[in-house]
Amino acid sequence: MSECTHDCSTCGESCGERTEPQSFLKPHNPAARVGKVYGVVSGKGGVGKSMVTSQLAVLARRAGRRVGVLDADVTGPSIPKAFGVHQRAMADERGMLPVETKTGIQLISVNLLLDDETDPVIWRGPVIGGVVTQFWTDVIWDVDYLFVDMPPGTGDVALSVFQSIPLDGIIIVASPQELVSMVVEKAVKMAEMMSVPILGVVENMSCLICPDCGREIPLFGQGKTEAAAEAHGLPLLARMPIDPTLAQLTDEGRIEDHQSQQLTPVIEAIL
Ligand code: ADP
């Protein structure tokens, strides 16, 4: 054995001085109870990541589980509005308390902390990353399943969420064009580098259903997305059409009233 340089990354020996790679994962609030944690990610904004996160929470709640949503999309927080939640989150001496929706889903979002929810969040990346980490470390969750609406893309905020919250798996949301062009590939690689298992892909805005005849109109071409997902070894878990009723219910803060079954395979895989 050669002389020890104390740099374990350059040596394969398992001696008494060996140090493990440092983990940045943080524990949750000691007063919290959290079962499984799933992140919902996308390659870019506006593809329906928050909508899928909210719907997964609604379906898990309907299945009788205790559910929370951690809105880590700090610069585009749309979760509270979709649930019609506008009150401020409170705290006690143990930590921050999530706000409950009408069906009992626990929510935390930067919008629940702002004086005026239309105020923009003009913070730099490290501050935003710190706030998201606190949503994990300080909030008194009491949930079987926590869904994290991840920041879009693969920037420093997304990285700090991946590093600090111990995710059990991620679900990737992509539009058909994104899947084909593999804008999502960076998100896939990020999850792999962080050793987080990928459950699969939800293709959103796959098609439009004609309100008159019910025919599916594939807006962005047909049949290419399964092949694109498969090429990257990702199961296509669900396909969601553009649904005007869903858009309207979301705008009215009534996403819990939506009854579609498209995401059932995803929630079955999770539960
Ligand atoms: P992201 O979180 O990726 O930025 P959102 O979930 O906020 O995107 O979705 C962007 C907008 O598109 C929202 O107004 C949302 O209600 C709407 N939307 C998303 N998916 C659908 C869909 N399948 N049908 C109708 N509207 C949708």
Coordinates of C-alpha atoms and ligand atoms in Angstrom, one line a residue:
M1 CA 0.0 0.0 0.0
S2 CA 1.4 3.4 -1.0
E3 CA 1.7 6.3 1.5
C4 CA -1.7 7.9 2.5
T5 CA -2.3 11.3 0.8
H6 CA -5.6 11.7 2.8
D7 CA -7.4 12.3 -0.5
C8 CA -9.9 9.4 -0.6
S9 CA -11.0 10.3 -4.2
T10 CA -7.6 9.2 -5.6
C11 CA -7.4 5.9 -3.6
G12 CA -9.5 2.7 -3.5
E13 CA -8.2 1.3 -0.2
S14 CA -10.7 0.9 2.6
C15 CA -8.6 2.0 5.5
G16 CA -9.7 3.4 8.8
E17 CA -9.3 7.0 7.6
R18 CA -11.6 6.6 4.6
T19 CA -14.2 9.4 4.4
E20 CA -17.5 9.0 2.6
P21 CA -18.5 11.6 0.0
Q22 CA -20.2 14.5 1.8
S23 CA -24.0 14.5 1.6
F24 CA -25.9 17.8 1.5
L25 CA -29.2 16.1 2.3
K26 CA -31.0 17.9 5.2
P27 CA -33.3 16.3 7.8
H28 CA -36.9 17.5 8.0
N29 CA -38.3 19.3 11.0
P30 CA -38.2 17.0 14.1
A31 CA -41.9 17.7 14.7
A32 CA -42.8 16.6 11.1
R33 CA -43.8 13.2 9.8
V34 CA -43.0 12.6 6.1
G35 CA -43.4 9.3 4.2
K36 CA -42.3 9.3 0.6
V37 CA -41.1 12.4 -1.3
Y38 CA -41.6 12.7 -5.1
G39 CA -40.3 15.6 -7.2
V40 CA -42.0 16.8 -10.4
V41 CA -39.6 18.3 -12.9
S42 CA -39.5 19.7 -16.4
G43 CA -36.8 20.9 -18.8
K44 CA -38.4 24.4 -18.9
G45 CA -41.3 26.4 -17.5
G46 CA -44.9 26.4 -18.8
V47 CA -45.3 22.7 -19.7
G48 CA -47.7 21.9 -16.9
K49 CA -45.4 20.8 -14.1
S50 CA -47.4 22.6 -11.4
M51 CA -50.6 21.3 -12.9
V52 CA -49.4 17.7 -12.8
T53 CA -48.0 18.1 -9.2
S54 CA -51.4 19.4 -8.1
Q55 CA -53.3 16.7 -9.8
L56 CA -51.1 13.9 -8.3
A57 CA -51.7 15.4 -4.9
V58 CA -55.5 15.5 -5.5
L59 CA -55.5 11.8 -6.7
A60 CA -53.4 10.6 -3.7
R61 CA -55.7 12.5 -1.3
R62 CA -58.8 11.0 -3.0
A63 CA -57.2 7.6 -2.4
G64 CA -57.3 8.4 1.3
R65 CA -53.6 9.3 1.9
R66 CA -52.3 12.3 3.9
V67 CA -50.7 14.5 1.2
G68 CA -48.6 17.7 1.0
V69 CA -47.3 19.9 -1.8
L70 CA -44.0 21.8 -1.4
D71 CA -44.0 24.5 -4.0
A72 CA -40.3 24.9 -4.9
D73 CA -41.1 26.8 -8.0
V74 CA -40.4 30.1 -6.1
T75 CA -40.3 32.5 -9.1
G76 CA -43.5 31.1 -10.7
P77 CA -45.6 29.8 -7.7
S78 CA -49.0 28.7 -9.1
I79 CA -50.0 25.9 -6.7
P80 CA -51.9 28.0 -4.1
K81 CA -53.9 29.7 -6.8
A82 CA -54.9 26.4 -8.4
F83 CA -56.3 25.3 -4.9
G84 CA -57.9 28.6 -4.2
V85 CA -55.7 29.1 -1.1
H86 CA -54.9 32.7 -0.4
Q87 CA -54.4 32.9 3.4
R88 CA -50.9 33.4 5.0
A89 CA -49.0 30.4 6.4
M90 CA -48.5 30.6 10.2
A91 CA -45.7 29.4 12.5
D92 CA -45.4 28.3 16.1
E93 CA -42.4 27.7 18.3
R94 CA -41.7 24.4 16.6
G95 CA -41.7 25.7 13.0
M96 CA -43.8 26.7 10.0
L97 CA -47.4 25.3 9.6
P98 CA -48.6 24.4 6.1
V99 CA -51.9 25.8 4.9
E100 CA -54.7 23.2 4.3
T101 CA -56.8 23.1 1.2
K102 CA -60.5 22.3 1.3
T103 CA -59.9 18.6 0.9
G104 CA -57.1 18.6 3.5
I105 CA -54.0 18.8 1.3
Q106 CA -51.1 20.5 3.1
L107 CA -49.5 23.3 1.1
I108 CA -46.4 25.5 1.4
S109 CA -45.4 28.1 -1.1
V110 CA -43.6 31.4 -1.2
N111 CA -47.0 33.0 -2.1
L112 CA -48.3 32.0 1.3
L113 CA -45.6 34.1 2.9
L114 CA -45.8 37.3 0.9
D115 CA -47.7 40.4 2.1
D116 CA -49.2 40.6 -1.4
E117 CA -49.3 37.4 -3.5
T118 CA -48.8 39.4 -6.7
D119 CA -45.4 40.7 -5.5
P120 CA -42.6 39.3 -7.7
V121 CA -39.9 37.3 -6.0
I122 CA -36.8 39.2 -7.0
W123 CA -34.2 37.2 -5.1
R124 CA -31.0 35.7 -6.3
G125 CA -30.5 32.0 -6.7
P126 CA -28.9 31.2 -3.3
V127 CA -31.6 33.0 -1.4
I128 CA -34.3 31.2 -3.3
G129 CA -32.5 27.9 -2.7
G130 CA -32.3 28.7 1.0
V131 CA -36.1 29.4 1.2
V132 CA -36.9 26.1 -0.6
T133 CA -34.6 24.2 1.8
Q134 CA -36.4 25.8 4.7
F135 CA -39.7 24.6 3.3
W136 CA -38.3 21.1 3.9
T137 CA -36.4 21.7 7.1
D138 CA -38.8 24.0 9.0
V139 CA -42.3 23.0 7.9
I140 CA -44.2 20.7 10.2
W141 CA -45.5 18.3 7.6
D142 CA -47.7 15.4 8.6
V143 CA -48.0 13.5 5.3
D144 CA -47.7 10.0 3.8
Y145 CA -46.7 11.6 0.4
L146 CA -45.0 14.9 -0.3
F147 CA -45.0 16.2 -3.9
V148 CA -42.4 18.8 -4.7
D149 CA -43.1 21.1 -7.6
M150 CA -39.4 21.5 -8.6
P151 CA -37.9 24.7 -10.0
P152 CA -37.9 24.4 -13.8
G153 CA -34.6 23.6 -15.6
T154 CA -31.3 22.6 -14.2
G155 CA -30.0 25.9 -12.7
D156 CA -28.6 26.4 -9.2
V157 CA -32.0 26.5 -7.5
A158 CA -33.0 23.1 -9.0
L159 CA -29.6 21.8 -7.9
S160 CA -29.9 22.9 -4.3
V161 CA -33.4 21.3 -4.1
F162 CA -32.0 18.0 -5.5
Q163 CA -29.1 18.2 -3.0
S164 CA -31.1 19.1 0.1
I165 CA -34.4 17.2 -0.1
P166 CA -34.1 13.4 0.0
L167 CA -36.3 12.5 -3.0
D168 CA -37.6 9.0 -3.4
G169 CA -38.2 9.5 -7.1
I170 CA -39.0 12.0 -9.8
I171 CA -41.7 12.4 -12.5
I172 CA -40.7 14.3 -15.6
V173 CA -43.4 16.5 -17.3
A174 CA -42.8 17.4 -21.0
S175 CA -44.7 18.6 -24.0
P176 CA -44.5 16.5 -27.1
Q177 CA -42.0 18.9 -28.8
E178 CA -39.8 18.8 -25.7
L179 CA -39.8 15.1 -25.6
V180 CA -38.8 14.8 -29.2
S181 CA -36.1 17.5 -29.0
M182 CA -35.1 16.1 -25.6
V183 CA -35.0 19.4 -23.8
V184 CA -35.8 17.2 -20.9
E185 CA -32.5 15.3 -21.3
K186 CA -30.7 17.7 -19.0
A187 CA -33.2 17.2 -16.2
V188 CA -32.9 13.4 -16.7
K189 CA -29.1 13.6 -16.5
M190 CA -29.3 15.8 -13.4
A191 CA -31.6 13.2 -11.6
E192 CA -29.2 10.4 -12.6
M193 CA -26.2 12.3 -11.3
M194 CA -28.0 12.9 -8.0
S195 CA -28.9 9.1 -7.9
V196 CA -32.6 9.8 -7.8
P197 CA -34.8 7.2 -9.5
I198 CA -36.9 8.4 -12.4
L199 CA -40.4 6.9 -12.4
G200 CA -41.1 8.0 -16.0
V201 CA -42.5 10.8 -18.1
V202 CA -46.0 12.4 -18.3
E203 CA -46.5 13.9 -21.7
N204 CA -48.7 17.0 -21.3
M205 CA -50.7 18.9 -24.0
S206 CA -50.4 15.8 -26.2
C207 CA -53.5 16.6 -28.2
L208 CA -56.7 18.6 -28.2
I209 CA -60.1 16.9 -27.9
C210 CA -62.7 18.4 -30.2
P211 CA -65.5 19.6 -28.0
D212 CA -68.1 18.9 -30.7
C213 CA -67.1 15.4 -32.0
G214 CA -64.7 14.2 -29.3
R215 CA -62.0 13.4 -31.9
E216 CA -58.4 13.7 -30.8
I217 CA -56.4 16.4 -32.7
P218 CA -52.7 15.8 -32.4
L219 CA -51.3 19.3 -32.4
F220 CA -47.7 18.5 -32.6
G221 CA -47.6 15.4 -34.8
Q222 CA -48.3 11.8 -33.7
G223 CA -46.5 8.7 -32.4
K224 CA -43.0 10.2 -32.0
T225 CA -43.0 10.7 -28.3
E226 CA -43.2 7.1 -27.1
A227 CA -40.2 6.3 -29.3
A228 CA -38.3 9.4 -28.0
A229 CA -39.0 8.5 -24.3
E230 CA -38.1 4.8 -25.0
A231 CA -34.8 5.8 -26.6
H232 CA -33.9 7.3 -23.2
G233 CA -35.1 4.3 -21.3
L234 CA -38.0 6.3 -19.8
P235 CA -41.5 4.8 -19.5
L236 CA -44.3 7.0 -20.8
L237 CA -46.6 6.9 -17.7
A238 CA -49.4 9.1 -19.0
R239 CA -50.5 11.4 -21.8
M240 CA -52.7 14.4 -21.0
P241 CA -54.7 16.3 -23.6
I242 CA -55.2 20.0 -23.5
D243 CA -58.3 20.2 -21.4
P244 CA -60.2 23.6 -21.3
T245 CA -62.3 22.4 -18.3
L246 CA -59.1 21.7 -16.3
A247 CA -57.6 25.1 -17.3
Q248 CA -60.8 26.8 -16.2
L249 CA -61.0 24.9 -12.8
T250 CA -57.3 25.8 -12.2
D251 CA -58.0 29.5 -12.9
E252 CA -60.9 29.4 -10.5
G253 CA -58.9 27.7 -7.7
R254 CA -61.0 24.5 -8.0
I255 CA -58.4 21.9 -9.2
E256 CA -59.8 19.6 -6.5
D257 CA -63.1 19.4 -8.4
H258 CA -61.4 18.0 -11.6
Q259 CA -62.4 14.4 -12.2
S260 CA -60.1 13.2 -15.1
Q261 CA -58.4 9.8 -14.8
Q262 CA -55.3 10.5 -17.0
L263 CA -52.8 10.5 -14.2
T264 CA -54.2 7.4 -12.4
P265 CA -51.4 5.2 -13.8
V266 CA -48.8 7.5 -12.3
I267 CA -50.5 7.6 -8.9
E268 CA -50.9 3.8 -8.9
A269 CA -47.1 3.5 -9.6
I270 CA -46.5 5.8 -6.6
L271 CA -49.0 4.4 -4.1
Ligands
ADP1 P1 -45.3 24.9 -15.3 O1 -45.5 24.6 -13.8 O2 -44.6 23.9 -16.1 O3 -44.7 26.3 -15.5 P2 -48.2 25.1 -15.3 O4 -48.6 23.9 -14.6 O5 -48.3 26.4 -14.4 O6 -46.8 25.0 -15.9 O7 -49.1 25.3 -16.6 C1 -49.1 26.4 -17.4 C2 -50.5 26.8 -17.8 O8 -51.1 25.9 -18.6 C3 -51.4 26.9 -16.6 O9 -52.3 28.0 -16.8 C4 -52.2 25.6 -16.6 O10 -53.4 25.6 -16.0 C5 -52.3 25.3 -18.1 N1 -52.3 23.9 -18.4 C6 -51.3 23.0 -18.1 N2 -51.6 21.8 -18.6 C7 -52.8 21.9 -19.1 C8 -53.7 20.9 -19.8 N3 -53.4 19.7 -20.0 N4 -54.9 21.4 -20.2 C9 -55.2 22.7 -20.1 N5 -54.5 23.6 -19.5 C10 -53.3 23.2 -19.0

